[in-house]
mmCIF file of C-alpha atoms in Angstrom:
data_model
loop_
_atom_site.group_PDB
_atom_site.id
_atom_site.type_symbol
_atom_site.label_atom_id
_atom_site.label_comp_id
_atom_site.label_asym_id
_atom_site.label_seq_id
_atom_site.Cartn_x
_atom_site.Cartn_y
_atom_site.Cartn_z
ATOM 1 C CA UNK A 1 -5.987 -0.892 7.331
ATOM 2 C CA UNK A 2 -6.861 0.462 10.680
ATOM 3 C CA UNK A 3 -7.659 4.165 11.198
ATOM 4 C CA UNK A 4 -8.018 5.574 14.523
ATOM 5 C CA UNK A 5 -10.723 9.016 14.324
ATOM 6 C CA UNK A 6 -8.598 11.506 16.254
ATOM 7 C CA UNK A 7 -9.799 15.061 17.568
ATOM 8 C CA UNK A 8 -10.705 16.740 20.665
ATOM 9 C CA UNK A 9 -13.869 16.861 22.891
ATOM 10 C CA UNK A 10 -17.202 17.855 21.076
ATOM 11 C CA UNK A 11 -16.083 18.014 17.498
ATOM 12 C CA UNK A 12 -18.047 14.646 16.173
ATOM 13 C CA UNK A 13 -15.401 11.907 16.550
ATOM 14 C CA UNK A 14 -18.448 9.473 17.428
ATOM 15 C CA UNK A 15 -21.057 11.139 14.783
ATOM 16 C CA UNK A 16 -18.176 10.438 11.953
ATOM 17 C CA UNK A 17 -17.309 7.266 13.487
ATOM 18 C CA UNK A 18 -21.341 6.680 13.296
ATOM 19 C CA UNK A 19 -21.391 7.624 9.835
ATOM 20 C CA UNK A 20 -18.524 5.717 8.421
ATOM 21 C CA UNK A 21 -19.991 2.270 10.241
ATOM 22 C CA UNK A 22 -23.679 2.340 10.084
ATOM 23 C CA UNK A 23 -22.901 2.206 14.070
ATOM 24 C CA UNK A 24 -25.397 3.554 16.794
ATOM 25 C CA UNK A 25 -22.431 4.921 19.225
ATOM 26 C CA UNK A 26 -24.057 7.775 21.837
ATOM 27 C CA UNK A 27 -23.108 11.242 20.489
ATOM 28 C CA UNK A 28 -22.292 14.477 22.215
ATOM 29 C CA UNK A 29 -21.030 12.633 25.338
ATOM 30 C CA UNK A 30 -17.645 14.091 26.865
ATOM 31 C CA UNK A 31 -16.857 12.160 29.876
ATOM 32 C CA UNK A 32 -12.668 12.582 29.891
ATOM 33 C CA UNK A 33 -12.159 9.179 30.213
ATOM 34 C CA UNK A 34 -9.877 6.913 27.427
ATOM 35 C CA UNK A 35 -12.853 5.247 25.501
ATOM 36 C CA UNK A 36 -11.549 3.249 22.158
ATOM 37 C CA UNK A 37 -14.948 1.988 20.198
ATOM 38 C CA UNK A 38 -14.195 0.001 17.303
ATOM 39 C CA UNK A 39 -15.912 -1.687 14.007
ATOM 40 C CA UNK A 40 -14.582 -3.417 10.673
ATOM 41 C CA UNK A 41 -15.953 -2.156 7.920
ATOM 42 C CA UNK A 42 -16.191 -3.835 4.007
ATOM 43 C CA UNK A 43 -14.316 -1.512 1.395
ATOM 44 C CA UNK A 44 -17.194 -0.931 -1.275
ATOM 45 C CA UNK A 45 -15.696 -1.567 -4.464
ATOM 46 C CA UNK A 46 -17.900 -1.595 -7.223
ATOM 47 C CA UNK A 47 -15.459 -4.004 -8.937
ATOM 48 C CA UNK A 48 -16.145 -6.410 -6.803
ATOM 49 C CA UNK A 49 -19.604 -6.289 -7.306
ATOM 50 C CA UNK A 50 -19.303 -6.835 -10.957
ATOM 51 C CA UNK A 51 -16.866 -9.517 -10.910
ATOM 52 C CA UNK A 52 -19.092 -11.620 -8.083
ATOM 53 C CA UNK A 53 -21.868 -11.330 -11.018
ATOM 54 C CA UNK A 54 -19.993 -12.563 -13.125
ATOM 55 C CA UNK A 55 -18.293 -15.819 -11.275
ATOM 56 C CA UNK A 56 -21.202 -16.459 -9.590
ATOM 57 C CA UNK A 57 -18.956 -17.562 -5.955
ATOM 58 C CA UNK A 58 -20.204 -19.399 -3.005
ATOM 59 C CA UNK A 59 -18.529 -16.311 -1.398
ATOM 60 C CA UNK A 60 -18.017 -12.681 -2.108
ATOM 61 C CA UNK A 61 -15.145 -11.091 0.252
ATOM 62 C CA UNK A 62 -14.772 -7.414 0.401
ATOM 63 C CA UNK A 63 -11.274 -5.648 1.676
ATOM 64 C CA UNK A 64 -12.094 -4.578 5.415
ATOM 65 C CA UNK A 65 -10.837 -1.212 7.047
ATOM 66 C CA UNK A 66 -10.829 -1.139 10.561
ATOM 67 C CA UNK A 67 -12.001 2.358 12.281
ATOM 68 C CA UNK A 68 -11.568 3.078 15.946
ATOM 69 C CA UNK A 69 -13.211 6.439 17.754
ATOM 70 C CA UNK A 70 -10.430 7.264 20.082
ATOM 71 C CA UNK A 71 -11.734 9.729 22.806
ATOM 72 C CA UNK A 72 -9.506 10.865 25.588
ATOM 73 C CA UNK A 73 -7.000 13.657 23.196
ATOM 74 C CA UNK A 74 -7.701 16.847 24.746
ATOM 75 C CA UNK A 75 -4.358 18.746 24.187
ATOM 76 C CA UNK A 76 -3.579 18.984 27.359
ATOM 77 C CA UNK A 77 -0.780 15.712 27.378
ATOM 78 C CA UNK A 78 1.961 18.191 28.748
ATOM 79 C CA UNK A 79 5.481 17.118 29.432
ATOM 80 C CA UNK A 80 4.718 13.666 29.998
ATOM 81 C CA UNK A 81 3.131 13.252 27.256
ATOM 82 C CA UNK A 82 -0.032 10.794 26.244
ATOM 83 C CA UNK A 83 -0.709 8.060 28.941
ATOM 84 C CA UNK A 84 0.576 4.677 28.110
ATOM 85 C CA UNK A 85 -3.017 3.261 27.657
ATOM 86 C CA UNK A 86 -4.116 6.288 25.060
ATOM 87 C CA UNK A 87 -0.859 5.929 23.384
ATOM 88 C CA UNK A 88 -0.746 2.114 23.204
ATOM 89 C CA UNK A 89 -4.225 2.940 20.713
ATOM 90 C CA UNK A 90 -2.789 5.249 18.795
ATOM 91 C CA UNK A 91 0.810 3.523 17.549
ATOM 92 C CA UNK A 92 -0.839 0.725 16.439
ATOM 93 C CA UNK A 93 -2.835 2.993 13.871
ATOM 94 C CA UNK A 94 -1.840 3.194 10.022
ATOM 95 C CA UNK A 95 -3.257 6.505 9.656
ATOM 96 C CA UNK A 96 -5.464 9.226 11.403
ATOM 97 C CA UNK A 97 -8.954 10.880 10.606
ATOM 98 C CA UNK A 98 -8.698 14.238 12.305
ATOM 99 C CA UNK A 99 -12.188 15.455 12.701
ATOM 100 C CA UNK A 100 -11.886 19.268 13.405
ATOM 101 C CA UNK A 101 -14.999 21.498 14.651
ATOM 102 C CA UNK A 102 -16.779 23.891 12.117
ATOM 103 C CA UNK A 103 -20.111 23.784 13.263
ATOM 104 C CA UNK A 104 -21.580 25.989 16.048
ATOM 105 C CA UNK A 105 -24.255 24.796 18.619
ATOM 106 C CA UNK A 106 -25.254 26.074 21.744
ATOM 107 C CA UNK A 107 -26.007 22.733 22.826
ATOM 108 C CA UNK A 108 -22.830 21.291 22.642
ATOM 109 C CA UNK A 109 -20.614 23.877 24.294
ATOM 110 C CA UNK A 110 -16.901 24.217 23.084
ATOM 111 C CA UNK A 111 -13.846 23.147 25.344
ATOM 112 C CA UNK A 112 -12.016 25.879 24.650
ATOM 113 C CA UNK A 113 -15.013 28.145 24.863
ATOM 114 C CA UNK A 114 -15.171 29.105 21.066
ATOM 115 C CA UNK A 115 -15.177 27.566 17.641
ATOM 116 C CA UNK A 116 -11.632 28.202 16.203
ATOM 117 C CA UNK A 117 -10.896 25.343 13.483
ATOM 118 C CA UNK A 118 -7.275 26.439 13.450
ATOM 119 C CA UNK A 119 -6.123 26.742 17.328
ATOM 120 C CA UNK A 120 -7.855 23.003 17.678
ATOM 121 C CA UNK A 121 -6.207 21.458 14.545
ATOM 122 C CA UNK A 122 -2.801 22.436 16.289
ATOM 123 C CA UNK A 123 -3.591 21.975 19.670
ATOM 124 C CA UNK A 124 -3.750 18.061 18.504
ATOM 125 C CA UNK A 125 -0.590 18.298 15.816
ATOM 126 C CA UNK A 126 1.718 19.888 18.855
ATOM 127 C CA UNK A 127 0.074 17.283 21.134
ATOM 128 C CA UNK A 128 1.295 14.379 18.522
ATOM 129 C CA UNK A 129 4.693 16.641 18.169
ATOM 130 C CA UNK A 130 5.740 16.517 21.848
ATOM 131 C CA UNK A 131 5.035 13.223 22.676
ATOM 132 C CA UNK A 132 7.399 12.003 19.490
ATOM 133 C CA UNK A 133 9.533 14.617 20.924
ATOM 134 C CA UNK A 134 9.675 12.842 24.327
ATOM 135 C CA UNK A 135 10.542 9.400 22.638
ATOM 136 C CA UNK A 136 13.128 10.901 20.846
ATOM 137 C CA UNK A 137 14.781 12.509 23.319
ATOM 138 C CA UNK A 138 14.548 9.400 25.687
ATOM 139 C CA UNK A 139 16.027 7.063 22.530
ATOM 140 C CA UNK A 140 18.985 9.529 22.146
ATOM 141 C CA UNK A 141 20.198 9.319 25.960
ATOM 142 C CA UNK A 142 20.091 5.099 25.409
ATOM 143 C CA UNK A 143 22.459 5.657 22.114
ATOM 144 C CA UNK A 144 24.564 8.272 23.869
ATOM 145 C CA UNK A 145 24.745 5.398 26.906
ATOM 146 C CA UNK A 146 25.474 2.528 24.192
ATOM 147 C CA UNK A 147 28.310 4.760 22.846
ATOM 148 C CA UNK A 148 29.905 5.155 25.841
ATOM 149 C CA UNK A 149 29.881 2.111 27.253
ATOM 150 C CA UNK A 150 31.053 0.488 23.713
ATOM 151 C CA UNK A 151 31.800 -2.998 23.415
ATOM 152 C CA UNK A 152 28.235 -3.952 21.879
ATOM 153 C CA UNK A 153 26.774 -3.195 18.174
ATOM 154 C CA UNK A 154 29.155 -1.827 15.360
ATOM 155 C CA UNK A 155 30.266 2.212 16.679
ATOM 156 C CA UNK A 156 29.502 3.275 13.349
ATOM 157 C CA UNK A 157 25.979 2.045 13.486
ATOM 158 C CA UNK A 158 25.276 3.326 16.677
ATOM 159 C CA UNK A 159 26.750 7.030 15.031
ATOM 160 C CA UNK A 160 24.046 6.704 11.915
ATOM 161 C CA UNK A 161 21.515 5.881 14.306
ATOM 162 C CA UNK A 162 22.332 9.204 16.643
ATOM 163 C CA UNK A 163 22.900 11.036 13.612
ATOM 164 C CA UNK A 164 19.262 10.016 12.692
ATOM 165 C CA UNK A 165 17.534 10.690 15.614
ATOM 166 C CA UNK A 166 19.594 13.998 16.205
ATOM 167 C CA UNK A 167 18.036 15.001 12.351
ATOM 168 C CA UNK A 168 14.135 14.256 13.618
ATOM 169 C CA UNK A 169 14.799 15.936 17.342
ATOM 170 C CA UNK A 170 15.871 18.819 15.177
ATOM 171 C CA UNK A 171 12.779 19.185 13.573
ATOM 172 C CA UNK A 172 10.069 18.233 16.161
ATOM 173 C CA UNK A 173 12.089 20.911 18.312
ATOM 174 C CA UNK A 174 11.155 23.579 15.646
ATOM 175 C CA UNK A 175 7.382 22.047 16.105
ATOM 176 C CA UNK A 176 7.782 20.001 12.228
ATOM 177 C CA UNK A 177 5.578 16.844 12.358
ATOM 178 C CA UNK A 178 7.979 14.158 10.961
ATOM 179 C CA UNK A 179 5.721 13.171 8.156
ATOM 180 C CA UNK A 180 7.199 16.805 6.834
ATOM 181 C CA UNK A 181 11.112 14.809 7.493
ATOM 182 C CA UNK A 182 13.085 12.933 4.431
ATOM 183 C CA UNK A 183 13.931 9.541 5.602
ATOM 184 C CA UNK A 184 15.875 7.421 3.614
ATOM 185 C CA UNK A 185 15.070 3.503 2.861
ATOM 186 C CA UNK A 186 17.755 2.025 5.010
ATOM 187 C CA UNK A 187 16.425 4.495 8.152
ATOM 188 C CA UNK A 188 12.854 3.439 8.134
ATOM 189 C CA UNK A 189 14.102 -0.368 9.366
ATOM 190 C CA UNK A 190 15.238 1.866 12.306
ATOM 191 C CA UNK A 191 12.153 3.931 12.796
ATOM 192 C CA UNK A 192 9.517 0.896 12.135
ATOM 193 C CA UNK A 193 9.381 -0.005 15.943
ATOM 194 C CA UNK A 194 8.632 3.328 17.161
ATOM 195 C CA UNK A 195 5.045 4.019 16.256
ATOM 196 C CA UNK A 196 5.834 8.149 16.202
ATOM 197 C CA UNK A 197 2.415 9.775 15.721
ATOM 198 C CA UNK A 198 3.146 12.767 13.614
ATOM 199 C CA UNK A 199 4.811 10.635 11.181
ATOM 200 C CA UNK A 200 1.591 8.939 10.332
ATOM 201 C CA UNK A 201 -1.010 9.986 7.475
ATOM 202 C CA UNK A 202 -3.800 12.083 8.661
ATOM 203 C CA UNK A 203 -6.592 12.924 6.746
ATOM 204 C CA UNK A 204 -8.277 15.977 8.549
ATOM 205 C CA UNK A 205 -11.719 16.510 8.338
ATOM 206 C CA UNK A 206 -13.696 19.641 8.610
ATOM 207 C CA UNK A 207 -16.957 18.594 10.491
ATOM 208 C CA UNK A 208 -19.489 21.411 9.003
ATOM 209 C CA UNK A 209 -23.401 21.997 10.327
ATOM 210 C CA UNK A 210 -26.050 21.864 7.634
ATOM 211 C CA UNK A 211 -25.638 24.367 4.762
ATOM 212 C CA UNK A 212 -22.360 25.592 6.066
ATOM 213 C CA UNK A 213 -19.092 26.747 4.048
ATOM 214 C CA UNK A 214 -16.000 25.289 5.297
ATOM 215 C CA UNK A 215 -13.394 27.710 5.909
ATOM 216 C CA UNK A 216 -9.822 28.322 3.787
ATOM 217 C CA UNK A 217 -7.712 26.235 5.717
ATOM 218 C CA UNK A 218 -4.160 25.990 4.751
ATOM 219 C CA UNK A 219 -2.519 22.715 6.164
ATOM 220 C CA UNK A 220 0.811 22.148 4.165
ATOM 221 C CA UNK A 221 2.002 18.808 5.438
ATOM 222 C CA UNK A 222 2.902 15.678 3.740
ATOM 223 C CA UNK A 223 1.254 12.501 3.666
ATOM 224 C CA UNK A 224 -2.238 14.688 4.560
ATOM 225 C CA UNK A 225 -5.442 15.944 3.135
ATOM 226 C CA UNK A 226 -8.018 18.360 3.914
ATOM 227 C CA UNK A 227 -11.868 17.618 3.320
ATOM 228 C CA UNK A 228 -15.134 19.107 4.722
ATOM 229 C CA UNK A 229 -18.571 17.287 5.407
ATOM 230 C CA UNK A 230 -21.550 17.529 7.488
ATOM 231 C CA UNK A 231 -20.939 14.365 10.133
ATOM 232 C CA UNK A 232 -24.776 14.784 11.279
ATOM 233 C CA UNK A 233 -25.980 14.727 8.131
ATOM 234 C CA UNK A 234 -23.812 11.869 7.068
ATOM 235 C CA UNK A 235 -24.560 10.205 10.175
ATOM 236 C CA UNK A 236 -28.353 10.468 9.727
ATOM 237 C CA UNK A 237 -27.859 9.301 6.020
ATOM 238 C CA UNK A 238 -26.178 5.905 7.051
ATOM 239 C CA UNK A 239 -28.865 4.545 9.367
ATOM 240 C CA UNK A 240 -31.072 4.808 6.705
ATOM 241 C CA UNK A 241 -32.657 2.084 4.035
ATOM 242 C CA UNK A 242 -30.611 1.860 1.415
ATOM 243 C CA UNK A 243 -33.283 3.280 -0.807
ATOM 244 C CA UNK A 244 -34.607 6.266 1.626
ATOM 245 C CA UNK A 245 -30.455 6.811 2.085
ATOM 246 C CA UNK A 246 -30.149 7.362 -1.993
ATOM 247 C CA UNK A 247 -33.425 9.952 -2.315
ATOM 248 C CA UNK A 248 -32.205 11.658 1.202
ATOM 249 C CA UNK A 249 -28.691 12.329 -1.184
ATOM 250 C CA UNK A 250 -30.052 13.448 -3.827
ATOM 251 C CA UNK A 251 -32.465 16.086 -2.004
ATOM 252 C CA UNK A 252 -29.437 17.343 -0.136
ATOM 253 C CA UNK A 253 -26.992 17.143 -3.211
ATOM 254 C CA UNK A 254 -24.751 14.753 -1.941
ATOM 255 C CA UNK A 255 -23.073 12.435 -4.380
ATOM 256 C CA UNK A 256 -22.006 9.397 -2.850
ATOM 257 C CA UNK A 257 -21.921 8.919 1.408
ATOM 258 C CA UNK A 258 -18.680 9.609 3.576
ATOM 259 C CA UNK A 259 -17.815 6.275 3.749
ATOM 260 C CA UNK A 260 -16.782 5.599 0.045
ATOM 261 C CA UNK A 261 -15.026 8.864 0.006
ATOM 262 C CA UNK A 262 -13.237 8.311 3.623
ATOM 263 C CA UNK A 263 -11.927 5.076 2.670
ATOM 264 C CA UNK A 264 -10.790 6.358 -1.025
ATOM 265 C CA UNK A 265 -8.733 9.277 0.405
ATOM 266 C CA UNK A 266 -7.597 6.980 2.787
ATOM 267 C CA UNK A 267 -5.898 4.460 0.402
ATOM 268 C CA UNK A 268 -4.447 7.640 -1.252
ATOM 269 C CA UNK A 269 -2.901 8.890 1.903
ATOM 270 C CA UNK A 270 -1.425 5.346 2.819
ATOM 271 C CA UNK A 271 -0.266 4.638 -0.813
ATOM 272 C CA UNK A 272 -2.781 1.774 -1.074
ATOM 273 C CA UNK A 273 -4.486 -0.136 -3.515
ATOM 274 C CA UNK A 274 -6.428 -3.222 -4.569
ATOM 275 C CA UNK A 275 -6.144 -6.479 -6.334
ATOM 276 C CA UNK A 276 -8.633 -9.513 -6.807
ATOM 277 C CA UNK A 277 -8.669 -13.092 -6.769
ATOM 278 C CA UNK A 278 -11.815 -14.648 -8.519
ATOM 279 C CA UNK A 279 -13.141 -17.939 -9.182
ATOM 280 C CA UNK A 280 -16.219 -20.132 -8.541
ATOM 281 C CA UNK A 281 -15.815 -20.368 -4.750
ATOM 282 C CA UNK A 282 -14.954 -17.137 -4.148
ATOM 283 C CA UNK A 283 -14.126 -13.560 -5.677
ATOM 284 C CA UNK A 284 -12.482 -11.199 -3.027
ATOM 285 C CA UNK A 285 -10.345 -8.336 -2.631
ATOM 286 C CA UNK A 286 -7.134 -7.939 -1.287
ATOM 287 C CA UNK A 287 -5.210 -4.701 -0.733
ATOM 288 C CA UNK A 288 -1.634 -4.243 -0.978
ATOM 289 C CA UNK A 289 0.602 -1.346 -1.159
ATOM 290 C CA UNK A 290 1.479 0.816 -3.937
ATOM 291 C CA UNK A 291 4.462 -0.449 -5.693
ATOM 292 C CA UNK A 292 4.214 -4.217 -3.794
ATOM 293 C CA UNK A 293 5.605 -6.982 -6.180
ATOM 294 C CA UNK A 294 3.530 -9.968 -7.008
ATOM 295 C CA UNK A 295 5.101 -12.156 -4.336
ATOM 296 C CA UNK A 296 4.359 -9.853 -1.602
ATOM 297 C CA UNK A 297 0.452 -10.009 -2.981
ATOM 298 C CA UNK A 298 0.978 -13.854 -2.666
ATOM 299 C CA UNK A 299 2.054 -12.709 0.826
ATOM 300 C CA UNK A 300 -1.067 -11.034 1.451
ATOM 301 C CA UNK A 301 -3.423 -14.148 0.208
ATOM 302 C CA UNK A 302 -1.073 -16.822 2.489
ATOM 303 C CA UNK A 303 2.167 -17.156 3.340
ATOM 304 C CA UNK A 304 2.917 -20.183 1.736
ATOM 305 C CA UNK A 305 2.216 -18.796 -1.488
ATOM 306 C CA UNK A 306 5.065 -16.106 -0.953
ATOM 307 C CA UNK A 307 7.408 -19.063 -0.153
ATOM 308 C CA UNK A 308 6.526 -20.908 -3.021
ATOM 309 C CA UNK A 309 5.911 -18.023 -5.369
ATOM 310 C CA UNK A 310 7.064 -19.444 -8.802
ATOM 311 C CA UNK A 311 4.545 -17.295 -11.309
ATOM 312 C CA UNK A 312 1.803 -14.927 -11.138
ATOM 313 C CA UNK A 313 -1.205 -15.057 -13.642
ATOM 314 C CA UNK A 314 -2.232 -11.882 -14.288
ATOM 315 C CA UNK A 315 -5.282 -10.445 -16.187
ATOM 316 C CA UNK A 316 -6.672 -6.161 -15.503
ATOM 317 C CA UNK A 317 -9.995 -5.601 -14.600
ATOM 318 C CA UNK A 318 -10.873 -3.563 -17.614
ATOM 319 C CA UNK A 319 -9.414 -6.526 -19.880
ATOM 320 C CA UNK A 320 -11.493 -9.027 -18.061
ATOM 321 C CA UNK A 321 -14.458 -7.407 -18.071
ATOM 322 C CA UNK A 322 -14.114 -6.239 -21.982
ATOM 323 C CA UNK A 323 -13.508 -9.764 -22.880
ATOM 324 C CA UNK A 324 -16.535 -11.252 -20.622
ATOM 325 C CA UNK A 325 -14.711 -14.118 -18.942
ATOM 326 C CA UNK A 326 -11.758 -15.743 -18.163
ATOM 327 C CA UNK A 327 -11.881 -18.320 -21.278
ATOM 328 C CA UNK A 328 -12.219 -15.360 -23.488
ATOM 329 C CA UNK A 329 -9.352 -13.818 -21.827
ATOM 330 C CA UNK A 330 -6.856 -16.810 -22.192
ATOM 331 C CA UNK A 331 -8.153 -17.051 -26.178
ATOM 332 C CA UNK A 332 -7.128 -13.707 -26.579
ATOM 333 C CA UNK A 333 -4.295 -13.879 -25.170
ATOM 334 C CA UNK A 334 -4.657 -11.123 -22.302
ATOM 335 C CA UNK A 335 -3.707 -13.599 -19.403
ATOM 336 C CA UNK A 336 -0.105 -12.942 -18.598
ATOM 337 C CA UNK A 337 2.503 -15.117 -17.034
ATOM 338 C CA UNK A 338 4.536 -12.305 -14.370
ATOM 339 C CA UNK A 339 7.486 -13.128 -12.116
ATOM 340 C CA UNK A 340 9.016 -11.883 -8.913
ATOM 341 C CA UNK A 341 9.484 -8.615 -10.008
ATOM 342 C CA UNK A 342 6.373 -7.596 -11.285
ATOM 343 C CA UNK A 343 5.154 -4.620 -9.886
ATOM 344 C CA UNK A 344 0.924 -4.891 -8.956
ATOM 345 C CA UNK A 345 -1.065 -2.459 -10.295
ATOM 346 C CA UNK A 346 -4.924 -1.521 -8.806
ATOM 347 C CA UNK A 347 -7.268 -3.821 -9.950
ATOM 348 C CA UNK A 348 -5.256 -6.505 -11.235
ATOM 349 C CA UNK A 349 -6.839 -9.773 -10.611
ATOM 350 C CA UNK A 350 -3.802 -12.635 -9.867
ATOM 351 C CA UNK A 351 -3.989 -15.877 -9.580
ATOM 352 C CA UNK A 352 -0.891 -17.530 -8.128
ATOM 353 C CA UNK A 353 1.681 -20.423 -8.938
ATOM 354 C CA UNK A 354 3.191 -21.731 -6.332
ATOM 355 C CA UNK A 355 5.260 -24.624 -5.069
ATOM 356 C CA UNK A 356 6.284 -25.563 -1.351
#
């Protein structure tokens, strides 16, 4: 999972990116230039804290998120949209954290000469919308070339294809992110190359100063989610012991750090979730999309076991850890034998049969 933390000058890209990585990163430094800082991250999963206690592994392995703090947005792309470099970043994100100034500081002067939460979250969405725009427009004068030249790929391909990218020009004309678009199964083989930024998940986050209320703000898209936090604070929290971070909490009334909560609504936004592996050389945690079947988790482990996928054993975390191991799981019966169409649910733990 890689998310790149979007947003313009000034409105705590770094201080968030900080936050969610323990990182040291300078703060409060707009120099205009493209500057991509990134860091890989282990998911905290409590789970997998339990179940390392109770296999005892050589090796405990945590899902990873990868965050990158992507400065150089400053809604100001135009008609020729985001440079190659800065856009290069950006497609290969799954998802974006929008951090959005709330907080007012005379040290840290505004851009745009004011702190207006709304103007800046759409400043960025109409930057995201005209650049998809722009690739849209330049795809639909290669298919209206193909077509006229003929002689190539199937003409009534070529028409579902223009009929396709005449549907999402439609809609980024009238300024509609394409997350907001239906697209049907057999059209998102077509779109998978393309990388379009406002079709990606953003969770947008409302970066607050200490003891302020974040503001009423409506954002009705798909595949998105609004949440508020103090990046400072959260910042300051994460450099901290472990045991000075949990008193620092509970004096300020927070209940558990950005991070875990970031990461949570993340999954949620990508329609992602978690399965485990355990045994006595290592318990870890995979993640896997929502719906995946159990040979595309075999995927995920190797690709041999996908190949080879014959059955999956299959046991849920609240069975396992009801039961107290795995022998007491197989005596009563709660190991299951699944096949290729078994659909993984969060927190399964799997363990494969394969043959090659």
């Amino acid at each position: 999972m890689r998310l790149g933390i979007i947003g313009l000058p000034q409105s705590g890209k770094t201080t968030l990116f900080n936050a969610l990585t323990r990182g040291n990163q300078p703060t409060g430094v707009a120099t205009g230039k493209i500057e991509i800082h990134t860091a890989v991250v282990d998911v905290p999963d409590p789970r997998v804290d339990v179940l390392s206690k109770m296999f005892n592994p050589k090796k405990t392995i945590y899902a990873k998120v990868t965050y990158a703090d992507i400065a150089g947005l400053d809604g100001s792309a135009g008609k020729s949209g985001i440079s190659g470099t800065l856009l290069n970043q950006l497609t290969q994100m799954d998802g974006f954290i929008h951090v959005v100034r709330v907080f007012e500081d005379e040290n840290v002067p505004h851009p745009q000469g004011s702190v207006n939460p709304e103007r800046d979250l759409a400043a960025m969405d109409a930057e995201f919308v005209l650049n998809d725009l722009i690739a849209v427009e330049r795809k639909l004068e290669r298919l209206a070339e193909e077509r006229k030249k003929g002689g190539g790929r199937d003409r009534s391909a070529i028409e579902r294809e223009i009929a396709l990218f005449e549907r999402l020009h439609q809609a980024l004309s009238q300024e509609i992110p394409l997350r907001d678009v239906d697209i049907e199964a057999d059209e998102e083989k077509l779109l998978s190359g393309f990388g379009f930024l406002s079709r990606k998940p953003v969770l947008v986050v409302l970066n607050l100063s200490e003891g302020q209320t974040a503001p009423a703000l409506e954002y009705p898209h798909r595949h998105s989610q609004v949440v508020a936090l103090q990046a400072k604070l959260e910042m300051e929290i994460a450099q901290l012991p472990p045991e000075d971070a949990a008193l620092f909490m509970a004096e300020y009334g927070i209940s558990e750090p950005s991070l875990n909560r970031m990461i949570r609504l993340s999954y949620d936004l990508l329609g992602l979730q978690s399965f485990f592996t355990v045994g006595p050389d290592e318990v870890r945690a995979w993640t896997v999309r929502r719906g995946a079947t159990a040979p595309e988790a075999a995927g995920e482990i190797h690709t041999d076991l996908q190949k080879g996928f014959i059955r999956a054993e299959v046991i849920t975390y609240d069975d396992l850890i009801a039961l107290g191991g795995m022998s007491e799981a197989r005596a009563k019966g709660k190991l299951r034998l699944e096949g290729k169409e078994y659909i993984v649910k969060d927190g399964d733990i799997i363990n494969i049969r394969f043959n090659i």
